[in-house]
Tab-separated table of C-alpha atoms (C1' of nucleotides) in Angstrom:
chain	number	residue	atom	x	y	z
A	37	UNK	CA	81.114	133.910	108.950
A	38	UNK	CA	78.323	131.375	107.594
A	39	UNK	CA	75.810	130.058	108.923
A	40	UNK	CA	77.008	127.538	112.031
A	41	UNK	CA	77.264	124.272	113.049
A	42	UNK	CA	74.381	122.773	114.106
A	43	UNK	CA	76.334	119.540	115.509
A	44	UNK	CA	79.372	119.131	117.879
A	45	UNK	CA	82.285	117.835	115.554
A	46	UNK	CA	83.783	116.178	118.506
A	47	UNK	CA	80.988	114.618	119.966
A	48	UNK	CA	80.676	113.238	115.963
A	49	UNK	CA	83.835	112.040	116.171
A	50	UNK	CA	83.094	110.219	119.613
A	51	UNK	CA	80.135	108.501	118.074
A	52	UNK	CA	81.578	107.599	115.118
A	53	UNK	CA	84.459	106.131	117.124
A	54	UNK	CA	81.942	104.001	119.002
A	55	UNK	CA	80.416	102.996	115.865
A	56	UNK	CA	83.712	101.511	113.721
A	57	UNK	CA	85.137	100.036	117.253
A	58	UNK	CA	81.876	98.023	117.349
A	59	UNK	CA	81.338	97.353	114.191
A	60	UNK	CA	85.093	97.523	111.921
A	61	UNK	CA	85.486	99.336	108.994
A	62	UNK	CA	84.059	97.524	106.539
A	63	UNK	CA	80.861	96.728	108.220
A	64	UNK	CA	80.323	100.025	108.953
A	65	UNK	CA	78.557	102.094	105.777
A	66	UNK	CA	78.259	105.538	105.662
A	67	UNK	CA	74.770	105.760	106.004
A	68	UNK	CA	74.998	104.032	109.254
A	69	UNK	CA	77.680	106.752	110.397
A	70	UNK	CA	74.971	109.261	109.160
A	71	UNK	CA	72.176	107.911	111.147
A	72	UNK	CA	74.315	107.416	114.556
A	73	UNK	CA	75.973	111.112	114.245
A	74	UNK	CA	72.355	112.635	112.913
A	75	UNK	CA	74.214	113.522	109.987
A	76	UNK	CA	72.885	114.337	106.633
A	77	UNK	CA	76.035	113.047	103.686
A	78	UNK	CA	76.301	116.234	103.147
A	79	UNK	CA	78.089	117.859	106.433
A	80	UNK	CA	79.399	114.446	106.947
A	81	UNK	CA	81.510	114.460	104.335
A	82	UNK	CA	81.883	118.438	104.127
A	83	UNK	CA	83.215	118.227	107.651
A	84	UNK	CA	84.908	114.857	106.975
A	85	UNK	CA	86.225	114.563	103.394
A	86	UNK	CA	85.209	111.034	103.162
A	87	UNK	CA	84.719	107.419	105.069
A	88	UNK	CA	88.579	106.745	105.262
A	89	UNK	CA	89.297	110.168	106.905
A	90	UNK	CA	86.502	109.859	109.302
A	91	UNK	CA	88.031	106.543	110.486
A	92	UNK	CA	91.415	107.992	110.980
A	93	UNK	CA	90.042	110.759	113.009
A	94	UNK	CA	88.073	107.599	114.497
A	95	UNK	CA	91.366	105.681	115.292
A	96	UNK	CA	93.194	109.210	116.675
A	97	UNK	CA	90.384	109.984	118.718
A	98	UNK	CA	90.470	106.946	120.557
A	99	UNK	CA	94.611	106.813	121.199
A	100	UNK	CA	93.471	110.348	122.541
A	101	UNK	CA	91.127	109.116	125.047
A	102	UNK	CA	90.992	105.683	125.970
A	103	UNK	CA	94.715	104.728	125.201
A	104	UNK	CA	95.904	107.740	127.103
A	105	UNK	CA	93.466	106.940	130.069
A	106	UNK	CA	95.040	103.569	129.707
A	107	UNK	CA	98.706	104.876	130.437
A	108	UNK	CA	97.921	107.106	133.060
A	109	UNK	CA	96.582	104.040	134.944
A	110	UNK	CA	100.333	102.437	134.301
A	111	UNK	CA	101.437	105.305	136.528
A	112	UNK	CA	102.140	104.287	140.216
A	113	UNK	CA	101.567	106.334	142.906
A	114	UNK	CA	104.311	104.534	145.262
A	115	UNK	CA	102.328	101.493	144.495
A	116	UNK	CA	104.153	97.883	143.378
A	117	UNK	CA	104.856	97.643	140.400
A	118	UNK	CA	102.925	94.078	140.242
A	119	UNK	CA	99.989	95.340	141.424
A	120	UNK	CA	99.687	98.728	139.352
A	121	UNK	CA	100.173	95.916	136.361
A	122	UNK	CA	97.809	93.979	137.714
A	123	UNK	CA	95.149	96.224	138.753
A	124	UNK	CA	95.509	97.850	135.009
A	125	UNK	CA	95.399	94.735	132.980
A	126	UNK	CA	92.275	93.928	135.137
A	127	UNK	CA	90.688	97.111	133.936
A	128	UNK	CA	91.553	96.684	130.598
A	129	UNK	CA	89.492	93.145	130.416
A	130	UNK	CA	86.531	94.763	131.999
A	131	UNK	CA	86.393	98.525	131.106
A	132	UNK	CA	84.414	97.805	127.597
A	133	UNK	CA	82.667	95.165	129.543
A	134	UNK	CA	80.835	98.570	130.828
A	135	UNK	CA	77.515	98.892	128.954
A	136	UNK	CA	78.389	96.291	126.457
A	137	UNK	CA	81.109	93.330	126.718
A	138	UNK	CA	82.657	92.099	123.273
A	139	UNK	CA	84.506	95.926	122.134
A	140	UNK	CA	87.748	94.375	122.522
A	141	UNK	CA	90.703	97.168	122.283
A	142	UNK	CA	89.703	99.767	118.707
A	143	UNK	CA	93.091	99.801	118.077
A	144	UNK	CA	93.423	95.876	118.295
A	145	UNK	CA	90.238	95.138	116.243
A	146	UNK	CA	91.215	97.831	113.501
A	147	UNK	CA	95.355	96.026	113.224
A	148	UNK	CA	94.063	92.687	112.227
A	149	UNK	CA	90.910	94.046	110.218
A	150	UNK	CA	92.866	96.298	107.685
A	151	UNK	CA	96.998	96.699	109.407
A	152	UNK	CA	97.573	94.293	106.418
A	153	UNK	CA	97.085	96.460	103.962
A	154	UNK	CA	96.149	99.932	104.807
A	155	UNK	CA	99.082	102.153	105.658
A	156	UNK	CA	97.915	105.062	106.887
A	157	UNK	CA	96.161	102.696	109.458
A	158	UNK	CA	99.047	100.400	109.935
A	159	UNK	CA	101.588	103.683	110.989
A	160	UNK	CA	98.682	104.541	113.774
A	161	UNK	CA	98.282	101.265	114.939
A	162	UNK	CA	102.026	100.604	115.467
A	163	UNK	CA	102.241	103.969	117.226
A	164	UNK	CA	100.037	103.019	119.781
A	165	UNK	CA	101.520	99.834	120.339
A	166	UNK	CA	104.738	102.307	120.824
A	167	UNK	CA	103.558	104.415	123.300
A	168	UNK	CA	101.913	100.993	125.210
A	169	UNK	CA	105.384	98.882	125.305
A	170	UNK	CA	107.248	102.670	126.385
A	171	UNK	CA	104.861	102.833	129.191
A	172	UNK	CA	105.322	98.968	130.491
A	173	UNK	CA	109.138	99.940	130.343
A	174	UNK	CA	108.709	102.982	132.219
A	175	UNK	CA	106.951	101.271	134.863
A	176	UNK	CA	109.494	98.334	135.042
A	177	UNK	CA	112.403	100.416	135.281
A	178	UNK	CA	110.855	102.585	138.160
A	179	UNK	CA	110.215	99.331	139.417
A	180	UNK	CA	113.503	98.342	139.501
A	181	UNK	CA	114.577	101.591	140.757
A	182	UNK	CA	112.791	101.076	143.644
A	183	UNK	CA	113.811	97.696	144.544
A	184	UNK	CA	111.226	95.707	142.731
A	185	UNK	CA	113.392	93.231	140.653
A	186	UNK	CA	111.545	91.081	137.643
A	187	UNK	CA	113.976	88.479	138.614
A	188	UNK	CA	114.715	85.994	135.613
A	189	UNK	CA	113.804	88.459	133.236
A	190	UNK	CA	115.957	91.206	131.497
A	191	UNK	CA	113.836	94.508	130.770
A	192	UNK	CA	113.232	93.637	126.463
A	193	UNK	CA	112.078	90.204	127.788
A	194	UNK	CA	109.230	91.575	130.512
A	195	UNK	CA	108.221	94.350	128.439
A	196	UNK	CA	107.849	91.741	125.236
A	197	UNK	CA	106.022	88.934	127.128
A	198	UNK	CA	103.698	91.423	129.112
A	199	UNK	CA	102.653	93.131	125.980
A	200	UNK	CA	101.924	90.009	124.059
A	201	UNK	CA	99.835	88.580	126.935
A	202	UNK	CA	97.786	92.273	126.483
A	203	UNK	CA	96.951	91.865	123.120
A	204	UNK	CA	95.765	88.454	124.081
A	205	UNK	CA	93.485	89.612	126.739
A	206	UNK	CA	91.926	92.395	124.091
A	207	UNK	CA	91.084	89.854	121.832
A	208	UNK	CA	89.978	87.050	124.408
A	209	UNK	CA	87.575	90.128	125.952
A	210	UNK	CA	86.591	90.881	122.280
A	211	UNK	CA	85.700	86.893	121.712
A	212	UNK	CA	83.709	87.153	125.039
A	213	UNK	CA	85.884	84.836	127.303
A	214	UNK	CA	85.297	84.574	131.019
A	215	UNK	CA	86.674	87.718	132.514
A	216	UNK	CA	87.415	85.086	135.524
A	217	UNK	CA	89.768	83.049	133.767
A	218	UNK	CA	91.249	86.114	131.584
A	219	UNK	CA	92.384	87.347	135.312
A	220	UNK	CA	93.464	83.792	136.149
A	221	UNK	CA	96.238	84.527	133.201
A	222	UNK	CA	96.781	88.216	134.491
A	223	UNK	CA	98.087	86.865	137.460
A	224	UNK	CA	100.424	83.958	136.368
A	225	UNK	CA	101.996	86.429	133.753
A	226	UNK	CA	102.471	89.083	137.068
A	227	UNK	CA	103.966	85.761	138.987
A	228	UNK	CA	106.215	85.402	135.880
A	229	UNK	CA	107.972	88.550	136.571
A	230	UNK	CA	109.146	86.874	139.750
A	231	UNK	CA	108.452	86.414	143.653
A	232	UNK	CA	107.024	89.452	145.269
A	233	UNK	CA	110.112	91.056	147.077
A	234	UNK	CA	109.966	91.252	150.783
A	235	UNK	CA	108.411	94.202	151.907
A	236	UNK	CA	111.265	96.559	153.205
A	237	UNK	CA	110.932	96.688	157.084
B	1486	UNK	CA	74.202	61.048	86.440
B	1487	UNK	CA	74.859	64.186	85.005
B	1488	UNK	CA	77.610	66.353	84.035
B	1489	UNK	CA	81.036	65.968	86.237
B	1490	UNK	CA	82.186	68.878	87.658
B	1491	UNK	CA	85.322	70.599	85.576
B	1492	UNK	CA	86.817	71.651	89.451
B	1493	UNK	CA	87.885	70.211	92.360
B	1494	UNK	CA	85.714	71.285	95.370
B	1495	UNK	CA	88.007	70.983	97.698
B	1496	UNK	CA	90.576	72.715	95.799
B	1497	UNK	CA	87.863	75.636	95.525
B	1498	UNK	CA	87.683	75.740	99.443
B	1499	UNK	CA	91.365	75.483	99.857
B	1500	UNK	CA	91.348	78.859	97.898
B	1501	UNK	CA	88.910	80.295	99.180
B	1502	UNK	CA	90.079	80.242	102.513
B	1503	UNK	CA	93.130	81.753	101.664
B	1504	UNK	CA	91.155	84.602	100.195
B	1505	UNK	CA	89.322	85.124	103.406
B	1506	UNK	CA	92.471	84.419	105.520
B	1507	UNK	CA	94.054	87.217	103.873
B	1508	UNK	CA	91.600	89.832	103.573
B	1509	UNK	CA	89.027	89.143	106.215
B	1510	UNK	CA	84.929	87.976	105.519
B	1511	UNK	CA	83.210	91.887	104.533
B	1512	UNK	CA	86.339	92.694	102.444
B	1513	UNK	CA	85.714	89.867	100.356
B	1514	UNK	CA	83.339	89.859	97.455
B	1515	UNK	CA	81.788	87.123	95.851
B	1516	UNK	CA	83.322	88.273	92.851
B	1517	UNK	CA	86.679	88.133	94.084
B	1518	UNK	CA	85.850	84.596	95.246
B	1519	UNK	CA	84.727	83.524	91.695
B	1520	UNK	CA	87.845	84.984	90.098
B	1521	UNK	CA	90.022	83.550	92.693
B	1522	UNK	CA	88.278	80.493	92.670
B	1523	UNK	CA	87.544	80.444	88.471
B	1524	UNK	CA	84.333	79.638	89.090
B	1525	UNK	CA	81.247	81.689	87.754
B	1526	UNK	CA	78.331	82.606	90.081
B	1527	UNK	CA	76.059	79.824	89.326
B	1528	UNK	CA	78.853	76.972	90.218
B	1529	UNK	CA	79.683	79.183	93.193
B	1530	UNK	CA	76.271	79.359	94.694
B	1531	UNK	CA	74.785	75.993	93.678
B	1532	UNK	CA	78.156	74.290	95.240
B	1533	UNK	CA	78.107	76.498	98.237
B	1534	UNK	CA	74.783	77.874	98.430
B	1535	UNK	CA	76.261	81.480	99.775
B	1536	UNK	CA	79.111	83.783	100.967
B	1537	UNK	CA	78.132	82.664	104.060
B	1538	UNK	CA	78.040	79.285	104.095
B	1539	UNK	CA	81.259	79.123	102.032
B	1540	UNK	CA	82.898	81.113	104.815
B	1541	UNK	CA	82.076	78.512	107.549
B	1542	UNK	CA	83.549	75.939	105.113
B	1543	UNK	CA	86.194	78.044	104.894
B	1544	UNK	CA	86.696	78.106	108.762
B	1545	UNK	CA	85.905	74.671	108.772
B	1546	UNK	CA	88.561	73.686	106.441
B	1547	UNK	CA	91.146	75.759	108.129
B	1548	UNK	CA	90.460	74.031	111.671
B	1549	UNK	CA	90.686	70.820	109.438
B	1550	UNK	CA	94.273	71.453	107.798
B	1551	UNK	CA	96.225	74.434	109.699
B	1552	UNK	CA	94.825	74.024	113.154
B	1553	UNK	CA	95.214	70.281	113.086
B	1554	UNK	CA	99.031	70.398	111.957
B	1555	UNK	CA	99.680	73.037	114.630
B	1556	UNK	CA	98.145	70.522	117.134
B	1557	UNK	CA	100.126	67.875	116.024
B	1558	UNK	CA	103.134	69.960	116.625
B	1559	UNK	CA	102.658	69.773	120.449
B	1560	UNK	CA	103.225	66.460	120.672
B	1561	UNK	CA	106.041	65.183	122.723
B	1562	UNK	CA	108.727	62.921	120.843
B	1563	UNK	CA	109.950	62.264	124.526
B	1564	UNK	CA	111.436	65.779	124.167
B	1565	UNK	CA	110.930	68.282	126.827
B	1566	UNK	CA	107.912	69.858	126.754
B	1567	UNK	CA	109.593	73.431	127.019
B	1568	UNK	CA	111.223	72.535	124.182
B	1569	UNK	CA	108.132	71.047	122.478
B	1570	UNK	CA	106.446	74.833	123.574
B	1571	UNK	CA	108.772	77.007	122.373
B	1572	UNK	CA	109.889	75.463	119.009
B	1573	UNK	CA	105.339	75.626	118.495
B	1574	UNK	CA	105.590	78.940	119.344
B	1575	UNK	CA	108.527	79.854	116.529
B	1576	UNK	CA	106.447	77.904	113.907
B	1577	UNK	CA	103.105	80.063	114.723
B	1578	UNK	CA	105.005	82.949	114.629
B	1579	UNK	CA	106.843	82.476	110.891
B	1580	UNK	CA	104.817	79.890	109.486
B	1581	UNK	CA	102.500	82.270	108.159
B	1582	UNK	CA	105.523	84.364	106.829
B	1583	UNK	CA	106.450	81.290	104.429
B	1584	UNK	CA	105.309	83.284	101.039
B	1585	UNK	CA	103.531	85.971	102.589
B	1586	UNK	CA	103.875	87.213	106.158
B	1587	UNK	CA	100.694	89.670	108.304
B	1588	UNK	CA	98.295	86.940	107.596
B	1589	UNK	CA	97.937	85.853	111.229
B	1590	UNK	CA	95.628	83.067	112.517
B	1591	UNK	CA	92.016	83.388	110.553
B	1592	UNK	CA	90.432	82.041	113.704
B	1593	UNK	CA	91.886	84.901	115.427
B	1594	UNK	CA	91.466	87.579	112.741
B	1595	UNK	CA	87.662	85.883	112.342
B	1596	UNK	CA	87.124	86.025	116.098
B	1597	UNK	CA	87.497	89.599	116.426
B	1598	UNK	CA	85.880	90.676	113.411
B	1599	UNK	CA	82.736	88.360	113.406
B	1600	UNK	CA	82.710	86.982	116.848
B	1601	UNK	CA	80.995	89.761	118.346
B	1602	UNK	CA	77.957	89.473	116.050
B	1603	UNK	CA	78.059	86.277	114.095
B	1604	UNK	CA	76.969	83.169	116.695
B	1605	UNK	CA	77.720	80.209	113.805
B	1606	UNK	CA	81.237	81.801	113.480
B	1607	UNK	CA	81.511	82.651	117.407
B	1608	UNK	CA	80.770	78.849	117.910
B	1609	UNK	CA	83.325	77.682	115.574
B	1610	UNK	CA	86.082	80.216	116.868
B	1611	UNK	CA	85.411	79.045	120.714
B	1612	UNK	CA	85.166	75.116	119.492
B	1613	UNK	CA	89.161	76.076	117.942
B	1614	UNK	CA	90.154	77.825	121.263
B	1615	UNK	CA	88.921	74.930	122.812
B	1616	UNK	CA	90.607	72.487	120.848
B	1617	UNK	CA	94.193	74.798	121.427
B	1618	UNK	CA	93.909	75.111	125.110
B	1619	UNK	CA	93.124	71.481	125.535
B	1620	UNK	CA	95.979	70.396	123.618
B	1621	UNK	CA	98.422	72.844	125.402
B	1622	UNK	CA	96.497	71.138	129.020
B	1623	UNK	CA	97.648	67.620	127.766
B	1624	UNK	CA	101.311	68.987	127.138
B	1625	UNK	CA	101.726	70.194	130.660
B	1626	UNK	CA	99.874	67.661	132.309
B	1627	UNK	CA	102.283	65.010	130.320
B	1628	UNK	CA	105.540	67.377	131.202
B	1629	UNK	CA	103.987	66.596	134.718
B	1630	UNK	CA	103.835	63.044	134.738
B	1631	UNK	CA	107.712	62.882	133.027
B	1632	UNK	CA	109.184	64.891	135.942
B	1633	UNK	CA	109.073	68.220	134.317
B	1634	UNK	CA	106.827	70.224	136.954
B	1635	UNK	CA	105.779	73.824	136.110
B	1636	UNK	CA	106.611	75.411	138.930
B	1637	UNK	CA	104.712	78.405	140.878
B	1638	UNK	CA	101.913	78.074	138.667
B	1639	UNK	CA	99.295	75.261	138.957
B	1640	UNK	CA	97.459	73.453	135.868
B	1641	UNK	CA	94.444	76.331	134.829
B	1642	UNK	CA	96.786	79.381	135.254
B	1643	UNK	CA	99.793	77.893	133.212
B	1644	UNK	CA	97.260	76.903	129.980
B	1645	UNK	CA	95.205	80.335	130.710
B	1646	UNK	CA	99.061	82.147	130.310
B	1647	UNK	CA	100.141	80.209	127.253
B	1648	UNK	CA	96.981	80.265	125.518
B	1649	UNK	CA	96.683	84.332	125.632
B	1650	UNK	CA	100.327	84.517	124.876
B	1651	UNK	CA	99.226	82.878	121.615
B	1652	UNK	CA	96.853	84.862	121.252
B	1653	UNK	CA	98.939	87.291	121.274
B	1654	UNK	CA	101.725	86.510	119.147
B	1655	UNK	CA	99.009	86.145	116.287
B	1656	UNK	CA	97.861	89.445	116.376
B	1657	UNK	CA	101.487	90.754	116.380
B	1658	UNK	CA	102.227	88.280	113.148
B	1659	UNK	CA	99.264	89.762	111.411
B	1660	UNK	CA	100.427	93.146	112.145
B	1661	UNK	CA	103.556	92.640	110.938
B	1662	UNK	CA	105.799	92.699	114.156
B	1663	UNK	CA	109.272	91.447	113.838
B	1664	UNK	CA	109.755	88.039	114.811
B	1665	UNK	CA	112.712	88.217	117.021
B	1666	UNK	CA	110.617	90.560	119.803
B	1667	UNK	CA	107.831	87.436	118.877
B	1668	UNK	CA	110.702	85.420	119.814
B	1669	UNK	CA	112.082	87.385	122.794
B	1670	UNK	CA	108.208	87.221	124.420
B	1671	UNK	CA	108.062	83.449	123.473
B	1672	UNK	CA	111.332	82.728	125.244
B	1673	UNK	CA	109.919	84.895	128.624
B	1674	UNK	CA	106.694	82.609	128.896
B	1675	UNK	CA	108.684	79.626	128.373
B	1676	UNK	CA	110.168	81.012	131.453
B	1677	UNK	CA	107.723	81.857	133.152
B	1678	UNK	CA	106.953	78.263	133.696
B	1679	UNK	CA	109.921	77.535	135.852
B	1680	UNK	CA	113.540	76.745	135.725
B	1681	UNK	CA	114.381	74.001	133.291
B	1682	UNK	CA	114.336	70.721	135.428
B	1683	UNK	CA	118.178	69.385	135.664
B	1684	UNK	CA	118.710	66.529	132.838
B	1685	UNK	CA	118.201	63.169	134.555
B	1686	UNK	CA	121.299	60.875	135.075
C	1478	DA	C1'	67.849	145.622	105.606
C	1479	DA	C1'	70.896	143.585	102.205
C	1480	DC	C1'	74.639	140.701	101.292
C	1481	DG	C1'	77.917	136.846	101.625
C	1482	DT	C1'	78.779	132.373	103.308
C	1483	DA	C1'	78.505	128.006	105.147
C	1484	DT	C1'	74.953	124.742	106.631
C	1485	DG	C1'	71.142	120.949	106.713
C	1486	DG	C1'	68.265	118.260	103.802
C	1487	DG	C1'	67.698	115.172	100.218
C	1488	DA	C1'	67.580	113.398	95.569
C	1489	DG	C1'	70.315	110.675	93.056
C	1490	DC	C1'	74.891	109.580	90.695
C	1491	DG	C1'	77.776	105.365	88.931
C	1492	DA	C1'	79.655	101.340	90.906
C	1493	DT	C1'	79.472	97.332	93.347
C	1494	DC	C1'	77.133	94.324	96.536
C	1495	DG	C1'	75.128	89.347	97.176
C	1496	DC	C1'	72.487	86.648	94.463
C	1497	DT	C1'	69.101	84.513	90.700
C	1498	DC	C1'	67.679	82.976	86.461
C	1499	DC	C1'	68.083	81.134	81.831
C	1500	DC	C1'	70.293	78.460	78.472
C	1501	DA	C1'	73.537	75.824	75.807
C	1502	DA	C1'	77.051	72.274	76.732
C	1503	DA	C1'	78.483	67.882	78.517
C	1504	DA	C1'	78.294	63.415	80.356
C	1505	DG	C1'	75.855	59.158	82.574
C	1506	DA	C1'	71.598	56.124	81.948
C	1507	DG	C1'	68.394	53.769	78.966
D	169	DC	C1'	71.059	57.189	69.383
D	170	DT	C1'	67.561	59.725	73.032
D	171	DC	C1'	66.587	61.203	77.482
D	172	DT	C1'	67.794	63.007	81.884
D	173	DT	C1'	70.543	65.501	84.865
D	174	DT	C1'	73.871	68.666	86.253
D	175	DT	C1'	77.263	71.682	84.786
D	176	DG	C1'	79.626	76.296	83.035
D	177	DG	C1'	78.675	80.813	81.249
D	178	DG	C1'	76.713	85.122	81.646
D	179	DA	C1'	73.191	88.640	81.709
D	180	DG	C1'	71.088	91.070	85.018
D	181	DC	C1'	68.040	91.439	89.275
D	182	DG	C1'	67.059	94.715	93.462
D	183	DA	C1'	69.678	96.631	97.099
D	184	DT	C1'	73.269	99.009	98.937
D	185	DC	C1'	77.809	100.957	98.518
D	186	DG	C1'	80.642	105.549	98.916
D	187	DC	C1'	79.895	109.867	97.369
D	188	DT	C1'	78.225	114.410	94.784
D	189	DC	C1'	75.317	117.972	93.634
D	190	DC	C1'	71.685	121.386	94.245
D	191	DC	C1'	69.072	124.423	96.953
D	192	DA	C1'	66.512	126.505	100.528
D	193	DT	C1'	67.852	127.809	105.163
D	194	DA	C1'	70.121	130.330	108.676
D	195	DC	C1'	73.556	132.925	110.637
D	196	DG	C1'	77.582	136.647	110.736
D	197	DT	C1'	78.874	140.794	108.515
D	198	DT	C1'	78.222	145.419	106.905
DNA sequence: AACGTATGGGAGCGATCGCTCCCAAAAGAG
DNA sequence: CTCTTTTGGGAGCGATCGCTCCCATACGTT
């Protein structure tokens, strides 16, 4: 009943996502939200309560799309394990590159912009830092399943040190750094899980 | 000739960079500065001309006192330089925790919230980088020289590793991770550098 | 066609933003 | 002392902040 939507909420949402991962929060006004989604403040905040909210759906809608795409790349398909990491982490220091280098990871940016002090922020961030460190241990346990030892390293260690070195890469592609040496520490932190096993004859 | 100032500049920028350590550059107001600082608008400005400007003193001052002590901390006492590494690595991790903990690196936090658009701040936050990797270049090549090879990974890809673990481990500080996973990754990509060379007779 | 309901458009709210100006107070220079 | 210079204090500038309200519009319902 009513009169309806002239605008897609989602493709709102999508926008405004672009728009905080950019930008941050606090750099971002509404009126700049308004003029990306072609949004009067009106339906934006009928539709979206307020700023806060709209960043929250922001911060969701990403972990629903570009973090998930992320994970499903962690999947092998009876590939090594060292070179599904290594063909992911590669795409994860030059998949914002696409259209416009300098995006970093959203959920990165948003963790050291406001995890300090907003909760309801905070609890999202450290969820999708969950879900990122429970797919690396998937994938090293199939790994070792399959007869791909990290030799040297027990399973909290590899999943620790390849996570940090992640949120490294996010920021160093945020900051702009050469993409060639950013893959130059992709592969020593792959050689750190240990010598390539022999390929089973 | 004239009136003596009734503060200590220097004092002023100390606390203002703690201000904009903690809470980033947009969520900072000038007014929070002058309250923090106890000085009133006119003092601010004709001392520091603007937000700005006082930010990049800010930085400036940080690189000066913080990043210069953590340098220092990476020199060899004719200890081993995986030693040297790893007890470095501990003190970034907790030293901002002494007081308050989640306040993280502010060339790091400043990188990924101004780096994209700011090129005065993107300069200072790459000059920083600089400084860190070339510091953690003159370990290695020093561990070299006293018989303590890095083996499996030459010169470039063992500084690229250890400076985006860093990286790393800042962000998770700032967001509040607990320090023995910090811990668990530093002790991997101490690792990762090869097997502790056997004590010389 | 008449009604009910939610929308798009936009003026504008109080608060805060970064910043400027004016003036009395304070100290060195003569 | 007087003069000069710079300070601390504070009112307040125009602009923008996040946000609210009102109303004509447009669609589903009956």
């Amino acid at each position: 009943m009513g009169r309806p939507r002239q605008f897609d909420e989602q493709d709102a949402v999508t926008r405004a996502t672009d728009l905080f991962w950019r930008r941050g929060y606090n750099a971002t006004s509404v009126r700049d939200l308004g003029d990306e989604l072609g949004l009067t403040p009106s339906s934006l905040y009928r539709t979206f309560t307020d700023k806060h909210t709209l960043f929250l759906r922001a911060l969701d809608h990403y972990r629903a799309t570009e973090s998930v795409q992320a994970e499903q790349r962690l999947d092998t398909d009876g590939r090594p394990i060292r070179q599904v990491l290594r063909d992911w982490m590669l795409w994860l220091v030059t998949c914002p590159a696409d259209g416009e280098p300098g995006r970093g990871c959203f959920v990165v940016n948003t963790a050291t912009e406001l995890g300090a002090t907003d909760d309801q922020v905070r609890q999202r961030t450290e969820a999708a830092f969950d879900v990122t460190r429970q797919a690396l241990r998937s994938l090293l346990c199939e790994g070792r399943r399959n007869g791909e030892p990290t030799t040297g390293l027990d399973l909290d260690a590899a999943v620790e040190l390849l996570f940090t070195t992640v949120l490294g890469l996010r920021v160093r592609e945020r900051a702009g750094h050469d993409p060639e040496r950013l893959a130059t520490a992709i592969d020593a932190v792959i050689g750190a899980l240990g010598p390539m096993p022999a390929e089973p004859s």
